[in-house]
Structure formats: structure tokens, C-alpha cells
């Protein structure tokens, strides 16, 4: 039987597999260092029910760097601030604008005051001084408007501008008489016309007969339309018995007339 002699030359071709585990120390060290270094990156784990006994293995690497995230956050804050400022209330004007507004307001108020004084700044005293005496009005053949008034009557003072305007419009065709209820001279006329409240406007035709009366605070059209009817010589006036807010004649401050011809 033949004897197979070992071939020492072929033995070195088949190295044991276990020799691969004897790697160089430097290679193992670098591999371990790389794994350790990789685990230092920040990770984000998603877990619905966190449990201290379990360790989350999935990791997600952030898609953006921290510097880029902070830059985007700053831009968003600036946009939100600008939008909130635009949607808020407008800024108050500065001091120069306030001064201009104040000057314009003062000028407007002054103009309104002057215009009111020029057009409507008429007092009861002005109207009574310009009024026609009662006896003369009854004898000149014109229709007449007799107003019973008092200086203390608030409604009389309020209606004075309207009475003045109507008087200026019809003074050539209609007489306007002012009788002060505080003057004892007109006691008979107060009883004759049944004056209980003032202002009391009595409308008389050309013969001195009363066609109607208007008492108290009423729109100017009532006085204007009645005077227009008198000026045209109509047989009746449109507003013959109308009563508004008035001052009671019980508050009269009776005094005697100094001048018998005085109608005030």
C-alpha cells in the first residue's frame, strides 16, 4: 500500500479561518472609534407610549443645521411682527398734526360763531325795540302779528331768530307787535287774547280781528305759513290753534310801565 507523504509545500495555502480574527489592533481601534463618534450626533426618537424600561432604537438625523434653523426662525418672527403692526390700530398723529387740527377747529368754531351772530344773533330786546306800537298797528290797515313775550322766557329767546327772519321778510306787508306780559299796561290784552303761555302769537286781519294763534315752541313753518296767509289777504290761516312747549304766565314779574306808549 502506497504511503502518501505530506506535502509541506501545500500546507501554507490553507490557512485557518480563525486567523481573520487576529486583525491588526490599529484596524479594530479605528472601527470602534468611528462607531463611537457616530453615536455622538443628536438623534430624534418617536415613541407613542414612552417606557423607561425600553430603549428607542430608531434615530432620525435633522435635515437642517442648527444655524439654518435659527435663521429661518428669526425671519418668521420678523414677518409676524410686521403683520401684527400692519393689522393694528393706526399710529397717532404727531404734535404738528395735532396743532394743525386744533387751529382748524378753532377757526371753524370762530367762523360758525360769527355767522350765527350775523344771521341769527338777535335778542328779544332788539326785536321789541324795532317792533311797531300796538295802537299804530291797529290803525294802519295792515294785518298784524302780536307776540306776547317776557325777558325771562327761555322759549321766547330761543325763537327770537326765527321771528326776526320772518319779520324781515314780511315787514312791508304785515305789522309785527311785541307785548311784554310783565307790563301791567297789557292786562286787558292778556285777557282778550286768552294768554296763558308764552310765546303767544296772535294773527289779526286788516280790521284787527283775530284769525287764530300759535303758542309755544313750534317749527318756523307754522309762523311763516300763517304770516304768508295774512300777507295775501286770505280769509283764514292754515294753523289757527296750535300749542307747543311754552312758559307759563304764572311766572310773570309784574311791573308798571314808565312810558304809557311803551309796548315793552
PDB file of C-alpha atoms in Angstrom:
ATOM      1  CA  UNK A   1       0.000   0.000   0.000  1.00  0.00           C
ATOM      2  CA  UNK A   2       1.360   3.209  -1.038  1.00  0.00           C
ATOM      3  CA  UNK A   3       2.171   5.786   1.569  1.00  0.00           C
ATOM      4  CA  UNK A   4       1.108   9.332   0.990  1.00  0.00           C
ATOM      5  CA  UNK A   5       3.681  11.625   2.176  1.00  0.00           C
ATOM      6  CA  UNK A   6       2.592  15.009   3.416  1.00  0.00           C
ATOM      7  CA  UNK A   7       3.305  17.879   1.209  1.00  0.00           C
ATOM      8  CA  UNK A   8       4.723  20.591   3.331  1.00  0.00           C
ATOM      9  CA  UNK A   9       4.660  22.961   0.440  1.00  0.00           C
ATOM     10  CA  UNK A  10       0.848  22.905   0.214  1.00  0.00           C
ATOM     11  CA  UNK A  11       0.040  23.336   3.848  1.00  0.00           C
ATOM     12  CA  UNK A  12       0.654  27.044   3.821  1.00  0.00           C
ATOM     13  CA  UNK A  13      -2.051  27.533   1.153  1.00  0.00           C
ATOM     14  CA  UNK A  14      -4.899  26.640   3.554  1.00  0.00           C
ATOM     15  CA  UNK A  15      -4.829  28.991   6.464  1.00  0.00           C
ATOM     16  CA  UNK A  16      -7.287  28.534   9.225  1.00  0.00           C
ATOM     17  CA  UNK A  17     -10.316  30.873   9.108  1.00  0.00           C
ATOM     18  CA  UNK A  18      -9.745  31.759  12.715  1.00  0.00           C
ATOM     19  CA  UNK A  19      -6.709  33.735  11.723  1.00  0.00           C
ATOM     20  CA  UNK A  20      -9.029  36.517  10.392  1.00  0.00           C
ATOM     21  CA  UNK A  21      -9.959  37.373  13.932  1.00  0.00           C
ATOM     22  CA  UNK A  22      -6.346  38.281  14.585  1.00  0.00           C
ATOM     23  CA  UNK A  23      -6.705  41.579  12.843  1.00  0.00           C
ATOM     24  CA  UNK A  24      -4.394  44.366  13.446  1.00  0.00           C
ATOM     25  CA  UNK A  25      -5.058  46.357  16.587  1.00  0.00           C
ATOM     26  CA  UNK A  26      -4.999  49.625  14.662  1.00  0.00           C
ATOM     27  CA  UNK A  27      -7.868  48.495  12.396  1.00  0.00           C
ATOM     28  CA  UNK A  28     -10.063  47.485  15.312  1.00  0.00           C
ATOM     29  CA  UNK A  29      -9.316  50.667  17.102  1.00  0.00           C
ATOM     30  CA  UNK A  30     -10.307  52.847  14.149  1.00  0.00           C
ATOM     31  CA  UNK A  31     -13.531  50.939  13.626  1.00  0.00           C
ATOM     32  CA  UNK A  32     -14.560  51.259  17.223  1.00  0.00           C
ATOM     33  CA  UNK A  33     -13.628  54.913  17.258  1.00  0.00           C
ATOM     34  CA  UNK A  34     -15.779  55.567  14.189  1.00  0.00           C
ATOM     35  CA  UNK A  35     -18.791  53.860  15.718  1.00  0.00           C
ATOM     36  CA  UNK A  36     -18.371  55.740  18.950  1.00  0.00           C
ATOM     37  CA  UNK A  37     -18.003  59.052  17.131  1.00  0.00           C
ATOM     38  CA  UNK A  38     -21.103  58.421  15.016  1.00  0.00           C
ATOM     39  CA  UNK A  39     -23.254  57.884  18.068  1.00  0.00           C
ATOM     40  CA  UNK A  40     -22.456  61.386  19.291  1.00  0.00           C
ATOM     41  CA  UNK A  41     -24.787  63.049  16.682  1.00  0.00           C
ATOM     42  CA  UNK A  42     -28.175  64.328  18.025  1.00  0.00           C
ATOM     43  CA  UNK A  43     -30.978  61.892  17.482  1.00  0.00           C
ATOM     44  CA  UNK A  44     -34.744  62.174  17.492  1.00  0.00           C
ATOM     45  CA  UNK A  45     -36.817  59.213  18.547  1.00  0.00           C
ATOM     46  CA  UNK A  46     -40.569  58.790  18.096  1.00  0.00           C
ATOM     47  CA  UNK A  47     -42.415  56.742  20.669  1.00  0.00           C
ATOM     48  CA  UNK A  48     -46.154  56.951  21.380  1.00  0.00           C
ATOM     49  CA  UNK A  49     -46.018  55.398  24.841  1.00  0.00           C
ATOM     50  CA  UNK A  50     -42.621  56.073  26.348  1.00  0.00           C
ATOM     51  CA  UNK A  51     -41.393  53.412  28.729  1.00  0.00           C
ATOM     52  CA  UNK A  52     -38.306  53.767  30.847  1.00  0.00           C
ATOM     53  CA  UNK A  53     -37.596  50.040  30.561  1.00  0.00           C
ATOM     54  CA  UNK A  54     -37.340  50.120  26.754  1.00  0.00           C
ATOM     55  CA  UNK A  55     -34.697  51.823  24.713  1.00  0.00           C
ATOM     56  CA  UNK A  56     -35.645  53.585  21.461  1.00  0.00           C
ATOM     57  CA  UNK A  57     -33.502  52.333  18.661  1.00  0.00           C
ATOM     58  CA  UNK A  58     -34.751  54.346  15.609  1.00  0.00           C
ATOM     59  CA  UNK A  59     -32.858  57.563  15.085  1.00  0.00           C
ATOM     60  CA  UNK A  60     -33.524  60.438  12.696  1.00  0.00           C
ATOM     61  CA  UNK A  61     -30.849  62.840  11.686  1.00  0.00           C
ATOM     62  CA  UNK A  62     -32.023  66.533  11.450  1.00  0.00           C
ATOM     63  CA  UNK A  63     -32.291  67.644   7.828  1.00  0.00           C
ATOM     64  CA  UNK A  64     -31.065  71.204   8.560  1.00  0.00           C
ATOM     65  CA  UNK A  65     -28.180  72.537  10.546  1.00  0.00           C
ATOM     66  CA  UNK A  66     -28.886  74.476  13.770  1.00  0.00           C
ATOM     67  CA  UNK A  67     -27.641  77.738  12.236  1.00  0.00           C
ATOM     68  CA  UNK A  68     -30.069  77.460   9.308  1.00  0.00           C
ATOM     69  CA  UNK A  69     -32.969  76.685  11.642  1.00  0.00           C
ATOM     70  CA  UNK A  70     -32.209  79.756  13.785  1.00  0.00           C
ATOM     71  CA  UNK A  71     -32.041  81.978  10.674  1.00  0.00           C
ATOM     72  CA  UNK A  72     -35.460  80.776   9.470  1.00  0.00           C
ATOM     73  CA  UNK A  73     -36.915  81.306  12.939  1.00  0.00           C
ATOM     74  CA  UNK A  74     -35.632  84.911  13.022  1.00  0.00           C
ATOM     75  CA  UNK A  75     -37.185  85.676   9.596  1.00  0.00           C
ATOM     76  CA  UNK A  76     -40.515  84.230  10.696  1.00  0.00           C
ATOM     77  CA  UNK A  77     -40.542  86.350  13.844  1.00  0.00           C
ATOM     78  CA  UNK A  78     -39.855  89.498  11.827  1.00  0.00           C
ATOM     79  CA  UNK A  79     -42.692  88.698   9.409  1.00  0.00           C
ATOM     80  CA  UNK A  80     -45.102  88.072  12.303  1.00  0.00           C
ATOM     81  CA  UNK A  81     -44.093  91.359  13.932  1.00  0.00           C
ATOM     82  CA  UNK A  82     -44.641  93.300  10.692  1.00  0.00           C
ATOM     83  CA  UNK A  83     -48.036  91.687  10.131  1.00  0.00           C
ATOM     84  CA  UNK A  84     -49.165  92.490  13.666  1.00  0.00           C
ATOM     85  CA  UNK A  85     -48.103  96.098  13.225  1.00  0.00           C
ATOM     86  CA  UNK A  86     -49.966  96.403   9.918  1.00  0.00           C
ATOM     87  CA  UNK A  87     -53.126  94.852  11.338  1.00  0.00           C
ATOM     88  CA  UNK A  88     -53.107  97.007  14.462  1.00  0.00           C
ATOM     89  CA  UNK A  89     -54.564 100.461  15.004  1.00  0.00           C
ATOM     90  CA  UNK A  90     -53.091 103.374  13.035  1.00  0.00           C
ATOM     91  CA  UNK A  91     -50.443 105.421  14.711  1.00  0.00           C
ATOM     92  CA  UNK A  92     -51.482 108.617  16.394  1.00  0.00           C
ATOM     93  CA  UNK A  93     -50.505 111.800  14.569  1.00  0.00           C
ATOM     94  CA  UNK A  94     -47.545 113.710  15.802  1.00  0.00           C
ATOM     95  CA  UNK A  95     -47.658 117.013  17.650  1.00  0.00           C
ATOM     96  CA  UNK A  96     -47.541 119.109  14.467  1.00  0.00           C
ATOM     97  CA  UNK A  97     -50.626 117.403  13.091  1.00  0.00           C
ATOM     98  CA  UNK A  98     -52.432 117.861  16.403  1.00  0.00           C
ATOM     99  CA  UNK A  99     -51.610 121.565  16.399  1.00  0.00           C
ATOM    100  CA  UNK A 100     -52.922 121.970  12.871  1.00  0.00           C
ATOM    101  CA  UNK A 101     -56.140 120.170  13.749  1.00  0.00           C
ATOM    102  CA  UNK A 102     -56.577 122.391  16.813  1.00  0.00           C
ATOM    103  CA  UNK A 103     -56.045 125.568  14.764  1.00  0.00           C
ATOM    104  CA  UNK A 104     -58.513 124.463  12.097  1.00  0.00           C
ATOM    105  CA  UNK A 105     -61.090 123.583  14.759  1.00  0.00           C
ATOM    106  CA  UNK A 106     -60.720 126.988  16.407  1.00  0.00           C
ATOM    107  CA  UNK A 107     -61.083 128.782  13.096  1.00  0.00           C
ATOM    108  CA  UNK A 108     -64.171 126.748  12.220  1.00  0.00           C
ATOM    109  CA  UNK A 109     -65.730 127.456  15.614  1.00  0.00           C
ATOM    110  CA  UNK A 110     -64.984 131.167  15.284  1.00  0.00           C
ATOM    111  CA  UNK A 111     -66.488 131.246  11.794  1.00  0.00           C
ATOM    112  CA  UNK A 112     -69.601 129.441  12.973  1.00  0.00           C
ATOM    113  CA  UNK A 113     -69.981 131.821  15.894  1.00  0.00           C
ATOM    114  CA  UNK A 114     -69.596 134.907  13.707  1.00  0.00           C
ATOM    115  CA  UNK A 115     -72.019 133.599  11.095  1.00  0.00           C
ATOM    116  CA  UNK A 116     -74.573 132.804  13.767  1.00  0.00           C
ATOM    117  CA  UNK A 117     -74.215 136.255  15.223  1.00  0.00           C
ATOM    118  CA  UNK A 118     -74.627 137.888  11.824  1.00  0.00           C
ATOM    119  CA  UNK A 119     -77.637 135.818  10.742  1.00  0.00           C
ATOM    120  CA  UNK A 120     -79.345 134.729  13.951  1.00  0.00           C
ATOM    121  CA  UNK A 121     -77.741 136.715  16.770  1.00  0.00           C
ATOM    122  CA  UNK A 122     -80.911 138.696  17.544  1.00  0.00           C
ATOM    123  CA  UNK A 123     -82.250 139.142  21.060  1.00  0.00           C
ATOM    124  CA  UNK A 124     -85.764 139.801  22.280  1.00  0.00           C
ATOM    125  CA  UNK A 125     -84.737 143.324  23.162  1.00  0.00           C
ATOM    126  CA  UNK A 126     -83.675 144.015  19.572  1.00  0.00           C
ATOM    127  CA  UNK A 127     -86.993 142.781  18.211  1.00  0.00           C
ATOM    128  CA  UNK A 128     -89.066 144.675  20.788  1.00  0.00           C
ATOM    129  CA  UNK A 129     -87.279 147.943  20.061  1.00  0.00           C
ATOM    130  CA  UNK A 130     -87.882 147.584  16.323  1.00  0.00           C
ATOM    131  CA  UNK A 131     -91.500 146.434  16.771  1.00  0.00           C
ATOM    132  CA  UNK A 132     -94.412 148.671  15.819  1.00  0.00           C
ATOM    133  CA  UNK A 133     -96.577 150.158  18.635  1.00  0.00           C
ATOM    134  CA  UNK A 134     -99.800 148.266  19.158  1.00  0.00           C
ATOM    135  CA  UNK A 135    -102.119 151.245  18.624  1.00  0.00           C
ATOM    136  CA  UNK A 136    -100.415 152.177  15.373  1.00  0.00           C
ATOM    137  CA  UNK A 137    -100.629 148.637  14.062  1.00  0.00           C
ATOM    138  CA  UNK A 138    -104.382 148.547  14.604  1.00  0.00           C
ATOM    139  CA  UNK A 139    -104.899 151.739  12.613  1.00  0.00           C
ATOM    140  CA  UNK A 140    -102.673 151.442   9.527  1.00  0.00           C
ATOM    141  CA  UNK A 141    -104.891 148.965   7.653  1.00  0.00           C
ATOM    142  CA  UNK A 142    -102.371 146.095   7.546  1.00  0.00           C
ATOM    143  CA  UNK A 143    -102.660 142.618   9.050  1.00  0.00           C
ATOM    144  CA  UNK A 144    -100.809 142.246  12.330  1.00  0.00           C
ATOM    145  CA  UNK A 145     -98.891 139.629  14.264  1.00  0.00           C
ATOM    146  CA  UNK A 146     -98.892 140.254  18.016  1.00  0.00           C
ATOM    147  CA  UNK A 147     -96.332 138.353  20.100  1.00  0.00           C
ATOM    148  CA  UNK A 148     -96.744 138.180  23.872  1.00  0.00           C
ATOM    149  CA  UNK A 149     -93.342 137.530  25.464  1.00  0.00           C
ATOM    150  CA  UNK A 150     -91.172 138.027  28.564  1.00  0.00           C
ATOM    151  CA  UNK A 151     -87.456 138.550  29.065  1.00  0.00           C
ATOM    152  CA  UNK A 152     -87.232 135.515  31.359  1.00  0.00           C
ATOM    153  CA  UNK A 153     -88.952 133.206  28.832  1.00  0.00           C
ATOM    154  CA  UNK A 154     -86.472 130.627  27.520  1.00  0.00           C
ATOM    155  CA  UNK A 155     -88.686 129.586  24.604  1.00  0.00           C
ATOM    156  CA  UNK A 156     -89.159 133.237  23.604  1.00  0.00           C
ATOM    157  CA  UNK A 157     -85.402 133.762  23.456  1.00  0.00           C
ATOM    158  CA  UNK A 158     -84.957 130.562  21.510  1.00  0.00           C
ATOM    159  CA  UNK A 159     -87.499 131.537  18.842  1.00  0.00           C
ATOM    160  CA  UNK A 160     -86.268 135.138  18.526  1.00  0.00           C
ATOM    161  CA  UNK A 161     -84.036 134.471  15.482  1.00  0.00           C
ATOM    162  CA  UNK A 162     -86.882 132.778  13.581  1.00  0.00           C
ATOM    163  CA  UNK A 163     -89.286 135.606  14.398  1.00  0.00           C
ATOM    164  CA  UNK A 164     -86.729 138.138  13.251  1.00  0.00           C
ATOM    165  CA  UNK A 165     -86.208 136.426   9.900  1.00  0.00           C
ATOM    166  CA  UNK A 166     -89.928 136.214   9.199  1.00  0.00           C
ATOM    167  CA  UNK A 167     -90.359 139.825  10.229  1.00  0.00           C
ATOM    168  CA  UNK A 168     -87.615 140.989   7.870  1.00  0.00           C
ATOM    169  CA  UNK A 169     -89.273 139.090   5.037  1.00  0.00           C
ATOM    170  CA  UNK A 170     -92.817 140.488   5.521  1.00  0.00           C
ATOM    171  CA  UNK A 171     -92.370 143.754   7.407  1.00  0.00           C
ATOM    172  CA  UNK A 172     -93.569 145.789   4.409  1.00  0.00           C
ATOM    173  CA  UNK A 173     -96.925 143.989   4.270  1.00  0.00           C
ATOM    174  CA  UNK A 174     -97.530 142.812   7.840  1.00  0.00           C
ATOM    175  CA  UNK A 175     -97.240 144.608  11.201  1.00  0.00           C
ATOM    176  CA  UNK A 176     -95.203 142.955  13.968  1.00  0.00           C
ATOM    177  CA  UNK A 177     -96.013 143.942  17.549  1.00  0.00           C
ATOM    178  CA  UNK A 178     -94.257 142.815  20.769  1.00  0.00           C
ATOM    179  CA  UNK A 179     -96.135 142.989  24.096  1.00  0.00           C
ATOM    180  CA  UNK A 180     -94.316 142.159  27.334  1.00  0.00           C
ATOM    181  CA  UNK A 181     -96.584 140.198  29.704  1.00  0.00           C
ATOM    182  CA  UNK A 182     -94.746 141.644  32.720  1.00  0.00           C
ATOM    183  CA  UNK A 183     -96.041 145.118  31.808  1.00  0.00           C
ATOM    184  CA  UNK A 184     -99.309 145.837  33.610  1.00  0.00           C
ATOM    185  CA  UNK A 185    -100.369 148.038  30.707  1.00  0.00           C
ATOM    186  CA  UNK A 186    -101.344 144.948  28.708  1.00  0.00           C
ATOM    187  CA  UNK A 187    -103.590 143.269  31.272  1.00  0.00           C
ATOM    188  CA  UNK A 188    -106.651 143.850  29.096  1.00  0.00           C
ATOM    189  CA  UNK A 189    -104.974 142.387  26.004  1.00  0.00           C
ATOM    190  CA  UNK A 190    -103.852 139.342  28.015  1.00  0.00           C
ATOM    191  CA  UNK A 191    -107.458 138.676  28.964  1.00  0.00           C
ATOM    192  CA  UNK A 192    -108.791 139.488  25.493  1.00  0.00           C
ATOM    193  CA  UNK A 193    -106.479 137.050  23.703  1.00  0.00           C
ATOM    194  CA  UNK A 194    -106.548 134.461  26.482  1.00  0.00           C
ATOM    195  CA  UNK A 195    -102.782 134.416  27.008  1.00  0.00           C
ATOM    196  CA  UNK A 196    -101.777 131.663  29.434  1.00  0.00           C
ATOM    197  CA  UNK A 197     -98.472 130.615  27.946  1.00  0.00           C
ATOM    198  CA  UNK A 198     -95.727 132.415  26.074  1.00  0.00           C
ATOM    199  CA  UNK A 199     -94.614 132.974  23.429  1.00  0.00           C
ATOM    200  CA  UNK A 200     -98.157 133.582  22.231  1.00  0.00           C
ATOM    201  CA  UNK A 201     -98.584 134.699  18.591  1.00  0.00           C
ATOM    202  CA  UNK A 202    -101.966 136.224  17.686  1.00  0.00           C
ATOM    203  CA  UNK A 203    -102.741 136.734  13.986  1.00  0.00           C
ATOM    204  CA  UNK A 204    -105.064 139.675  13.208  1.00  0.00           C
ATOM    205  CA  UNK A 205    -106.600 140.581   9.885  1.00  0.00           C
ATOM    206  CA  UNK A 206    -106.720 144.087   8.457  1.00  0.00           C
ATOM    207  CA  UNK A 207    -109.685 145.025  10.684  1.00  0.00           C
ATOM    208  CA  UNK A 208    -107.945 143.771  13.839  1.00  0.00           C
ATOM    209  CA  UNK A 209    -109.976 140.567  14.185  1.00  0.00           C
ATOM    210  CA  UNK A 210    -108.120 137.521  15.427  1.00  0.00           C
ATOM    211  CA  UNK A 211    -107.953 134.654  12.949  1.00  0.00           C
ATOM    212  CA  UNK A 212    -106.002 132.285  15.167  1.00  0.00           C
ATOM    213  CA  UNK A 213    -102.982 131.880  17.439  1.00  0.00           C
ATOM    214  CA  UNK A 214     -99.890 129.762  17.862  1.00  0.00           C
ATOM    215  CA  UNK A 215     -98.407 129.132  21.314  1.00  0.00           C
ATOM    216  CA  UNK A 216     -95.024 127.773  22.392  1.00  0.00           C
ATOM    217  CA  UNK A 217     -92.087 126.186  20.632  1.00  0.00           C
ATOM    218  CA  UNK A 218     -93.052 125.080  17.141  1.00  0.00           C
ATOM    219  CA  UNK A 219     -91.272 124.803  13.792  1.00  0.00           C
ATOM    220  CA  UNK A 220     -90.780 128.080  11.963  1.00  0.00           C
ATOM    221  CA  UNK A 221     -93.056 126.961   9.136  1.00  0.00           C
ATOM    222  CA  UNK A 222     -96.116 127.449  11.357  1.00  0.00           C
ATOM    223  CA  UNK A 223     -95.301 131.123  11.806  1.00  0.00           C
ATOM    224  CA  UNK A 224     -94.153 131.553   8.221  1.00  0.00           C
ATOM    225  CA  UNK A 225     -97.248 129.995   6.631  1.00  0.00           C
ATOM    226  CA  UNK A 226     -99.613 131.982   8.841  1.00  0.00           C
ATOM    227  CA  UNK A 227     -97.853 135.263   8.049  1.00  0.00           C
ATOM    228  CA  UNK A 228     -97.894 134.409   4.353  1.00  0.00           C
ATOM    229  CA  UNK A 229    -101.668 133.864   4.538  1.00  0.00           C
ATOM    230  CA  UNK A 230    -102.106 137.253   6.233  1.00  0.00           C
ATOM    231  CA  UNK A 231     -99.961 138.988   3.643  1.00  0.00           C
ATOM    232  CA  UNK A 232    -102.062 137.541   0.816  1.00  0.00           C
ATOM    233  CA  UNK A 233    -105.262 138.669   2.498  1.00  0.00           C
ATOM    234  CA  UNK A 234    -106.688 135.165   2.826  1.00  0.00           C
ATOM    235  CA  UNK A 235    -109.765 134.702   4.977  1.00  0.00           C
ATOM    236  CA  UNK A 236    -108.119 132.147   7.269  1.00  0.00           C
ATOM    237  CA  UNK A 237    -104.704 130.929   8.301  1.00  0.00           C
ATOM    238  CA  UNK A 238    -103.502 127.314   7.932  1.00  0.00           C
ATOM    239  CA  UNK A 239    -102.516 126.945  11.607  1.00  0.00           C
ATOM    240  CA  UNK A 240    -105.237 128.586  13.696  1.00  0.00           C
ATOM    241  CA  UNK A 241    -104.894 126.681  17.014  1.00  0.00           C
ATOM    242  CA  UNK A 242    -101.514 125.071  17.631  1.00  0.00           C
ATOM    243  CA  UNK A 243     -99.805 124.723  21.012  1.00  0.00           C
ATOM    244  CA  UNK A 244     -96.240 123.619  21.684  1.00  0.00           C
ATOM    245  CA  UNK A 245     -93.922 123.783  24.672  1.00  0.00           C
ATOM    246  CA  UNK A 246     -94.294 127.172  26.374  1.00  0.00           C
ATOM    247  CA  UNK A 247     -93.542 129.135  29.532  1.00  0.00           C
ATOM    248  CA  UNK A 248     -96.432 129.657  31.932  1.00  0.00           C
ATOM    249  CA  UNK A 249     -97.575 133.243  32.520  1.00  0.00           C
ATOM    250  CA  UNK A 250     -97.980 132.480  36.216  1.00  0.00           C
ATOM    251  CA  UNK A 251     -94.253 133.236  36.462  1.00  0.00           C
ATOM    252  CA  UNK A 252     -94.853 136.835  35.448  1.00  0.00           C
ATOM    253  CA  UNK A 253     -92.754 139.552  37.075  1.00  0.00           C
ATOM    254  CA  UNK A 254     -95.353 142.299  37.086  1.00  0.00           C
ATOM    255  CA  UNK A 255     -94.103 145.849  36.751  1.00  0.00           C
ATOM    256  CA  UNK A 256     -95.682 149.175  35.805  1.00  0.00           C
ATOM    257  CA  UNK A 257     -94.936 150.864  32.526  1.00  0.00           C
ATOM    258  CA  UNK A 258     -92.798 154.005  32.705  1.00  0.00           C
ATOM    259  CA  UNK A 259     -93.919 155.318  29.343  1.00  0.00           C
ATOM    260  CA  UNK A 260     -97.661 154.969  28.561  1.00  0.00           C
ATOM    261  CA  UNK A 261     -96.737 154.487  24.898  1.00  0.00           C
ATOM    262  CA  UNK A 262     -94.288 151.696  25.752  1.00  0.00           C
ATOM    263  CA  UNK A 263     -95.166 148.332  24.257  1.00  0.00           C
ATOM    264  CA  UNK A 264     -92.420 146.523  26.105  1.00  0.00           C
TER     265      UNK A 264
END
